Short mmCIF file of C-alpha atoms and ligand atoms in Angstrom, two decimals:
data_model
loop_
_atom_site.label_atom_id
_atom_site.label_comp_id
_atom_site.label_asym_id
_atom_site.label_seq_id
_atom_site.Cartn_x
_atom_site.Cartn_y
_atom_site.Cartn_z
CA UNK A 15 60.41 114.48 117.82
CA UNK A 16 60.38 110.77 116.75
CA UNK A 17 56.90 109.54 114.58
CA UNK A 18 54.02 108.41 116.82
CA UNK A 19 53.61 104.88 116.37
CA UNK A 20 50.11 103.12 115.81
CA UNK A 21 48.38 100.45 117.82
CA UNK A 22 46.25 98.13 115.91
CA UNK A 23 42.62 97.75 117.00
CA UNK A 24 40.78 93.96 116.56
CA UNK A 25 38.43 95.91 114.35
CA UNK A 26 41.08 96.36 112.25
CA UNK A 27 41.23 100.15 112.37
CA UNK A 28 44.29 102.19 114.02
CA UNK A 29 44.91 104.17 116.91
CA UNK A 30 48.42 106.27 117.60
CA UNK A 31 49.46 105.40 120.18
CA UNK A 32 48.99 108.44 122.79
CA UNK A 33 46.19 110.59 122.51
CA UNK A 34 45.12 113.78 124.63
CA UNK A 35 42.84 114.65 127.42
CA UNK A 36 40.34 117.44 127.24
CA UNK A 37 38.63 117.51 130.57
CA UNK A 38 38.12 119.46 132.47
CA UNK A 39 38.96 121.99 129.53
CA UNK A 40 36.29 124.07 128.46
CA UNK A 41 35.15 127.46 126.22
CA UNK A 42 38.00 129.45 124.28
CA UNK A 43 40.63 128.16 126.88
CA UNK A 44 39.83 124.44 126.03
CA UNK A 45 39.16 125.51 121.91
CA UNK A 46 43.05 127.09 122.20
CA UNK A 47 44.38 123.53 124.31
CA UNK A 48 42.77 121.19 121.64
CA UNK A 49 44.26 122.92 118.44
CA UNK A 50 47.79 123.45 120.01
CA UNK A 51 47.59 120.00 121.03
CA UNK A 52 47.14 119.06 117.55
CA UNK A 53 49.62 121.74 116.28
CA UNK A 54 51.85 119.86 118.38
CA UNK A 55 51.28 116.10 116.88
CA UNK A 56 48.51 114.76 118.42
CA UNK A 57 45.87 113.04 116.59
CA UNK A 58 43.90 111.42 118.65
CA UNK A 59 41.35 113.53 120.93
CA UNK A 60 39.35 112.49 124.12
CA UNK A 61 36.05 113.80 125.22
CA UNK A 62 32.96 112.84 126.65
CA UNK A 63 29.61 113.86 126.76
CA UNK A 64 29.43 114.42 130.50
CA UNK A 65 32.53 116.87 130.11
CA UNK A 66 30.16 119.39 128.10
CA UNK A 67 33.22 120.39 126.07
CA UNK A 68 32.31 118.76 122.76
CA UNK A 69 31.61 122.25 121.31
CA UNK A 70 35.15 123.31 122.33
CA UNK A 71 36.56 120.14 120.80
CA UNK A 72 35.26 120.82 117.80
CA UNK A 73 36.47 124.38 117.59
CA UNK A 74 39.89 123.24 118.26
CA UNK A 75 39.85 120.48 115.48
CA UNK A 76 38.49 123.01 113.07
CA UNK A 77 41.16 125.87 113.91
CA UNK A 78 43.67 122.75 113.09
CA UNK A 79 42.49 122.91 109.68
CA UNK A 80 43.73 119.13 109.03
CA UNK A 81 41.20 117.18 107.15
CA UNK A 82 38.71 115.34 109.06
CA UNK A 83 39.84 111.75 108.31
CA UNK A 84 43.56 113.12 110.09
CA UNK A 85 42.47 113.66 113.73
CA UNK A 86 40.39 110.88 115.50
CA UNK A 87 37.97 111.66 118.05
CA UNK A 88 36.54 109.87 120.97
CA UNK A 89 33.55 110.41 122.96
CA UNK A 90 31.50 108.64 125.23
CA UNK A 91 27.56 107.48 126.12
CA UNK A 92 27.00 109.42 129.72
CA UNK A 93 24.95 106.99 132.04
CA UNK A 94 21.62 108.74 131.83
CA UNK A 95 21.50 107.67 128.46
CA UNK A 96 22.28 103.52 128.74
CA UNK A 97 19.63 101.69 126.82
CA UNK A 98 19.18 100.67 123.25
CA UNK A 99 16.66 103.64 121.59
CA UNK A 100 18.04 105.77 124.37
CA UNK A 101 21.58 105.10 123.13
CA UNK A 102 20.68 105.25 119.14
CA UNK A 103 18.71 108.61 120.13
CA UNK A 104 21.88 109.85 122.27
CA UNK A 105 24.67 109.76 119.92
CA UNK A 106 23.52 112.32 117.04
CA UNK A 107 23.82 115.15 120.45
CA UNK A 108 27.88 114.62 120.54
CA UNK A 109 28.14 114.39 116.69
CA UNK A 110 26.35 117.96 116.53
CA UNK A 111 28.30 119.68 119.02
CA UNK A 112 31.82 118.37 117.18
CA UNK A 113 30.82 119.46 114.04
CA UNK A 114 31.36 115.64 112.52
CA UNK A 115 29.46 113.12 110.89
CA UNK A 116 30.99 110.30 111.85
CA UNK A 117 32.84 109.34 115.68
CA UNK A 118 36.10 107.45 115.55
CA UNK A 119 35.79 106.00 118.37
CA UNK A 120 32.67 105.73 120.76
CA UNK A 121 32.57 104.15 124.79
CA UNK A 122 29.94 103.78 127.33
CA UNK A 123 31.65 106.06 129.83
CA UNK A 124 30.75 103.74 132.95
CA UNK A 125 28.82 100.47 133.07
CA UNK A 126 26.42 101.42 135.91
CA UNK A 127 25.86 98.16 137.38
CA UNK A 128 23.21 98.45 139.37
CA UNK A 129 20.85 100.06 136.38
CA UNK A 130 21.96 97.11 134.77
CA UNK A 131 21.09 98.40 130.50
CA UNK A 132 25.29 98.26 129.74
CA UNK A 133 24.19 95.11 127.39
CA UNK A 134 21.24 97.02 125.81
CA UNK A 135 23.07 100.48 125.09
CA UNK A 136 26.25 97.88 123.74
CA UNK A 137 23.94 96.37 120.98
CA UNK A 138 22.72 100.06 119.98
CA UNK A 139 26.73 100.92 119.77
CA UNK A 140 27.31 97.20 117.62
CA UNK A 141 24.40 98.75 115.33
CA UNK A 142 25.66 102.33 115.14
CA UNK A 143 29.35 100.79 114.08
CA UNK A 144 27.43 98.40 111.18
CA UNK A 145 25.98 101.41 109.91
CA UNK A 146 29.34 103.48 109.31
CA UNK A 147 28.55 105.87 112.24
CA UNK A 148 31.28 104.89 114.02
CA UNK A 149 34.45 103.96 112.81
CA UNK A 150 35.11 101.80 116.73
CA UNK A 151 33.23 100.65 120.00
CA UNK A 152 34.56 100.15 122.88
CA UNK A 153 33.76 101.04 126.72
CA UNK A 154 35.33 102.10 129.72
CA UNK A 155 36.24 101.41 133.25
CA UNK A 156 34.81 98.15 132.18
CA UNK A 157 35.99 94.85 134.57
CA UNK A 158 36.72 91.18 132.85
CA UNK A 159 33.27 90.20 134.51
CA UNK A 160 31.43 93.16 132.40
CA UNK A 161 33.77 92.76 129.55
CA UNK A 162 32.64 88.42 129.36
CA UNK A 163 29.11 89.48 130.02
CA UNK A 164 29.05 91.85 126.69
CA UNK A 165 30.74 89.03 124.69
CA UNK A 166 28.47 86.09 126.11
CA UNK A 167 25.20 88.20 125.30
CA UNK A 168 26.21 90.07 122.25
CA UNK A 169 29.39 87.73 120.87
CA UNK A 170 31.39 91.19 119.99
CA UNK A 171 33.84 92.15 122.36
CA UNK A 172 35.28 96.13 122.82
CA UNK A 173 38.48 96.94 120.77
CA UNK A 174 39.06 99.30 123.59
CA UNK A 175 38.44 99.72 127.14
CA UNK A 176 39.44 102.99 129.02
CA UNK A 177 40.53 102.58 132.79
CA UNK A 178 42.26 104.21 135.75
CA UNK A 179 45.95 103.41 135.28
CA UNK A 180 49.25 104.86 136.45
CA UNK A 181 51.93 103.97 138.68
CA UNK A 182 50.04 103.89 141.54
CA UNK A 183 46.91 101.70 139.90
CA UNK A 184 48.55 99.90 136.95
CA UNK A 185 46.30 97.45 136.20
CA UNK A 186 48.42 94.36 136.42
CA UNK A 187 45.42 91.84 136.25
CA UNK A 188 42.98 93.75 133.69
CA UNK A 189 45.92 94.16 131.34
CA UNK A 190 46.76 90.59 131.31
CA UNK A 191 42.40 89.95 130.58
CA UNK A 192 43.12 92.62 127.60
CA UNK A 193 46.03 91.13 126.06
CA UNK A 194 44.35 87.55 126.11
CA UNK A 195 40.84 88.92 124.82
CA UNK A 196 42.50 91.72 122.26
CA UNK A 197 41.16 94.70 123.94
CA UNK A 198 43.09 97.84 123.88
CA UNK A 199 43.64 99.77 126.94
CA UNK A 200 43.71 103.30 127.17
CA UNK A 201 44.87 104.97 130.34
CA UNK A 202 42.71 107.58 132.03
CA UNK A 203 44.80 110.10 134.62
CA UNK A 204 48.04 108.33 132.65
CA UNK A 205 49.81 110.67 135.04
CA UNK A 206 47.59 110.37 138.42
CA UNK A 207 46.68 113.61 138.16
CA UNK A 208 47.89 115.75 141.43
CA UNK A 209 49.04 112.22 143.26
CA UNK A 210 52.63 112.59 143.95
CA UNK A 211 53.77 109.68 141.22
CA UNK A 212 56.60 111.72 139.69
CA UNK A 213 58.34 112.47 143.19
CA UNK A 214 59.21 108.26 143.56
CA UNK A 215 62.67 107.47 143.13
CA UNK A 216 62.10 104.92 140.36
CA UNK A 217 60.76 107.69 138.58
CA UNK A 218 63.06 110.79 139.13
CA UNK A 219 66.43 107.84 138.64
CA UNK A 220 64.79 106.99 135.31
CA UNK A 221 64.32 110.20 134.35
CA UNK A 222 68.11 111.10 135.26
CA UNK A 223 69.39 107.95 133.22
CA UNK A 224 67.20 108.60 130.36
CA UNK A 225 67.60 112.66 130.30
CA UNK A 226 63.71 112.85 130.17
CA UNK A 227 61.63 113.97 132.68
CA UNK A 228 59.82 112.41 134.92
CA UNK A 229 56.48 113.18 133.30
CA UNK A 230 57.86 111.31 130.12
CA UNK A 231 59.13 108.53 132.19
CA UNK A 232 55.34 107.57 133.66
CA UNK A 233 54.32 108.23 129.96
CA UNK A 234 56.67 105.98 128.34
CA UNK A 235 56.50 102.97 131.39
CA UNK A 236 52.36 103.33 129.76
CA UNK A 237 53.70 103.02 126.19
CA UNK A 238 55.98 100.17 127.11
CA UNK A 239 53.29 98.47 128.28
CA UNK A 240 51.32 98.51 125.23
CA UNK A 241 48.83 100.95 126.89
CA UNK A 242 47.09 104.07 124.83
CA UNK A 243 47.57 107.28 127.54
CA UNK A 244 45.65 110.52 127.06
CA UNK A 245 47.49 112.58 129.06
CA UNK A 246 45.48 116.37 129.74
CA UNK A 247 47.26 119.60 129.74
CA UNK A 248 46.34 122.85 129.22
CA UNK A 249 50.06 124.33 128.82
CA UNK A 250 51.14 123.86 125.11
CA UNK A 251 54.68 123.19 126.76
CA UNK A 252 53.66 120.43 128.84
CA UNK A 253 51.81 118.79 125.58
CA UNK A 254 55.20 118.74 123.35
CA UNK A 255 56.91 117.31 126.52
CA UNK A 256 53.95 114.53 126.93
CA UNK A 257 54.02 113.34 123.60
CA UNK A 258 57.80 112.92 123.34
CA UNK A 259 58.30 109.31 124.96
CA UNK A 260 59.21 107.78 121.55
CA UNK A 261 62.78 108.67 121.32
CA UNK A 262 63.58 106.44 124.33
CA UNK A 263 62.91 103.13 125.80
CA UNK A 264 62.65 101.98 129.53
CA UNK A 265 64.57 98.44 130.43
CA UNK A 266 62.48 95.54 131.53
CA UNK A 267 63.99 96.13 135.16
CA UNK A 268 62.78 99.78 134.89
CA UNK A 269 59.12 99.04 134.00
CA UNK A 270 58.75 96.46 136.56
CA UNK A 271 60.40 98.96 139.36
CA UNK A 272 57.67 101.16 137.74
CA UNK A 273 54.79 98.46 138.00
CA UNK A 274 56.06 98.01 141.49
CA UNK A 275 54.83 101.29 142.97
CA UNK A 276 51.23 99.46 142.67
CA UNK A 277 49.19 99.81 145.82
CA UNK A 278 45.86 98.27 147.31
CA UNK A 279 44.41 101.90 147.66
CA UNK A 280 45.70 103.45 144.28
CA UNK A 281 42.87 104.28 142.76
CA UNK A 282 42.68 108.17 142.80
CA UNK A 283 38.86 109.16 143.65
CA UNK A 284 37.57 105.61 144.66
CA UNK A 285 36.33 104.73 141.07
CA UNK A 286 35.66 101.39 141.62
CA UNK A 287 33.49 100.23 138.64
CA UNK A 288 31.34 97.61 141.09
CA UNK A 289 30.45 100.70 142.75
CA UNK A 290 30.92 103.60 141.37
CA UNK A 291 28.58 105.10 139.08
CA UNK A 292 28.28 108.42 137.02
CA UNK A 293 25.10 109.39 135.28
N1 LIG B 726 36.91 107.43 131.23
C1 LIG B 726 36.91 108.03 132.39
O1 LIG B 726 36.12 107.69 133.29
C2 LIG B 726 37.88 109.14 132.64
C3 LIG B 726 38.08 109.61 133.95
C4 LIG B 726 39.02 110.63 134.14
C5 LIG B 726 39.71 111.17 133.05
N2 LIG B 726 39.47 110.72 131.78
C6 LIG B 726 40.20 111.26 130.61
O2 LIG B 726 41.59 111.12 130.85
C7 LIG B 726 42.24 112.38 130.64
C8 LIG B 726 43.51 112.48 131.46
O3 LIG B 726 43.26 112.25 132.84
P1 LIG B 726 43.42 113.38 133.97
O4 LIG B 726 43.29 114.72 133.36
O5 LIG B 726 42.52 112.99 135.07
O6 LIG B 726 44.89 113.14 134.54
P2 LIG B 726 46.39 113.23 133.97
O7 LIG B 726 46.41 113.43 132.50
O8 LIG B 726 47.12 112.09 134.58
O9 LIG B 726 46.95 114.51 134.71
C9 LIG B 726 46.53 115.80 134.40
C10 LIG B 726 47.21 116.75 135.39
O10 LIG B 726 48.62 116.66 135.29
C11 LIG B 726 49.17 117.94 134.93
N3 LIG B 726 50.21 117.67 133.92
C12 LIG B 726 50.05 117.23 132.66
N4 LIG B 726 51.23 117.05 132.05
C13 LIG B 726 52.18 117.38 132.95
C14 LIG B 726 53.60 117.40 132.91
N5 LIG B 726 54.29 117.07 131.82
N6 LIG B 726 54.27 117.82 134.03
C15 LIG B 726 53.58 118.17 135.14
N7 LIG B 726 52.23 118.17 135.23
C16 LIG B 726 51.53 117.78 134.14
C17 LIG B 726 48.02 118.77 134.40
O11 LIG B 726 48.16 120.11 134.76
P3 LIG B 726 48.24 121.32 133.65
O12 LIG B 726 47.00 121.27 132.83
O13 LIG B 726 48.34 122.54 134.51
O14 LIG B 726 49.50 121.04 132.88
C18 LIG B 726 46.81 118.18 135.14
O15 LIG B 726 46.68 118.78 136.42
C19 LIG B 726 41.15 113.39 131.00
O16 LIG B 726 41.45 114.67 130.52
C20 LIG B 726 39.95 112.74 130.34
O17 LIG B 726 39.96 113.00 128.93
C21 LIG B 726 38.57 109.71 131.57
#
């Protein structure tokens, strides 16, 4: 397998450049997923708070037995607990049930318009990165108007926002706000999940010119984009196949064919940010 490469965040810390999914693993099952994904090269592990699998996470890292400082982990503020004390007071919970003393990287998990404390809870996370806490802050499923309203009220902007994106959703508009603002994107359901992405012809013709499959193909088309996917799979197969897209490259003509497959309805649950809110 080819060496991951690294994305550069504006903080000045690094990311590789695919990372893995943990929900909705859970218990032993998601413990044995998390340290065979690391046995199998990843180093960069997503979880939130709201997936009540940071205990299992933590197992799984352990078990690894790399050092600490080798495998980065993400987690994320749940909405319940947007605010500035209720954010300082929140983030010592998902630090516990890791087993780690710092987070690599921490995001509000969902903006919650309408409770409208995104800005609050953002200068708690600006305060817990000063003090060494957290290595970097970002958010997710953030939009450019949420994204301008942190950096007009706080002057710091994420170094990485987490979205929807895959063939069907891919973001053409938000990744162009990214690149312009330096904002990282990483892909959530980088494979759309159970939609049936990997059946297009773009895809499976790729896949046949390439000799990869078609889950490597979506993967790569991500990669090629400059986007950070954390594909989830709980078959230790499926995570050696996901995390080798770095032997090949798409053309220009294949990633737009790719892009193409965009559609007005392709988000997968109806997770518009505006309106959508978790708690
Ligand atoms: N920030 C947010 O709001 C948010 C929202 C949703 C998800 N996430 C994060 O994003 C991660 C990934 O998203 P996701 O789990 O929704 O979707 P995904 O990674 O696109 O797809 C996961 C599904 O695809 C299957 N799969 C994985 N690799 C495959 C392969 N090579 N061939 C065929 N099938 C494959 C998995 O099944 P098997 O397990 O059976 O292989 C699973 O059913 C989550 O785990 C979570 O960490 C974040």
């Amino acid at each position: 397998m080819s060496e991951i490469p690294r994305y550069a965040l504006s903080d000045g810390t690094t990311l590789p450049a695919i990372g893995f999914g943990t929900y909705p693993l859970k218990g032993d099952e998601g413990a044995r997923a998390v340290a065979s994904a690391i046995d199998a090269g990843y180093r960069l592990i997503d979880t939130a708070v709201n997936y009540a699998n940071e205990d299992a996470v933590g197992r799984g890292i352990a078990a690894s037995a790399l050092p600490r400082e080798q495998v980065q982990v993400t987690t994320k503020l749940p909405g319940r607990d947007h605010g500035y004390d209720q954010t300082l007071a929140s983030f010592e919970r998902p630090c516990r049930a890791l087993g780690v003393d710092y987070l690599d990287l921490y995001l509000i998990h969902w903006p919650n318009p309408s409770v409208g404390k995104f800005v609050d809870s953002w200068r708690a996370m600006i305060q817990l990165q000063e003090q060494g806490k957290v290595r970097s802050i970002g958010v997710s499923n953030f939009t450019p108007e949420f994204l301008s309203r942190l950096q007009g009220e706080t002057g710091v902007l994420p170094a990485v926002n987490q979205v929807e994106l895959h063939p069907f959703f891919p973001q053409v508009e938000l990744l162009a706000f990214h690149e312009q603002h330096g904002i990282r994107t990483e892909a959530w359901s980088p494979l759309g999940k159970r939609a049936p992405i990997r059946e297009e012809s773009v895809i499976v013709e790729a896949a046949r010119t390439h000799g990869v499959t078609e889950a490597q193909v979506i993967l790569r088309w991500q990669v090629e984009r400059g986007v950070l996917p954390i594909p989830k799979t709980a078959s230790a197969q499926r995570q050696r196949e996901n995390i080798d897209v770095f032997g090949f490259q798409l053309s220009a003509d294949e990633v737009a064919a790719i892009t193409a497959l965009g559609r007005e309805a392709g988000r997968l649950f109806g997770g518009d940010p505006n309106t959508h809110e978790e708690m």
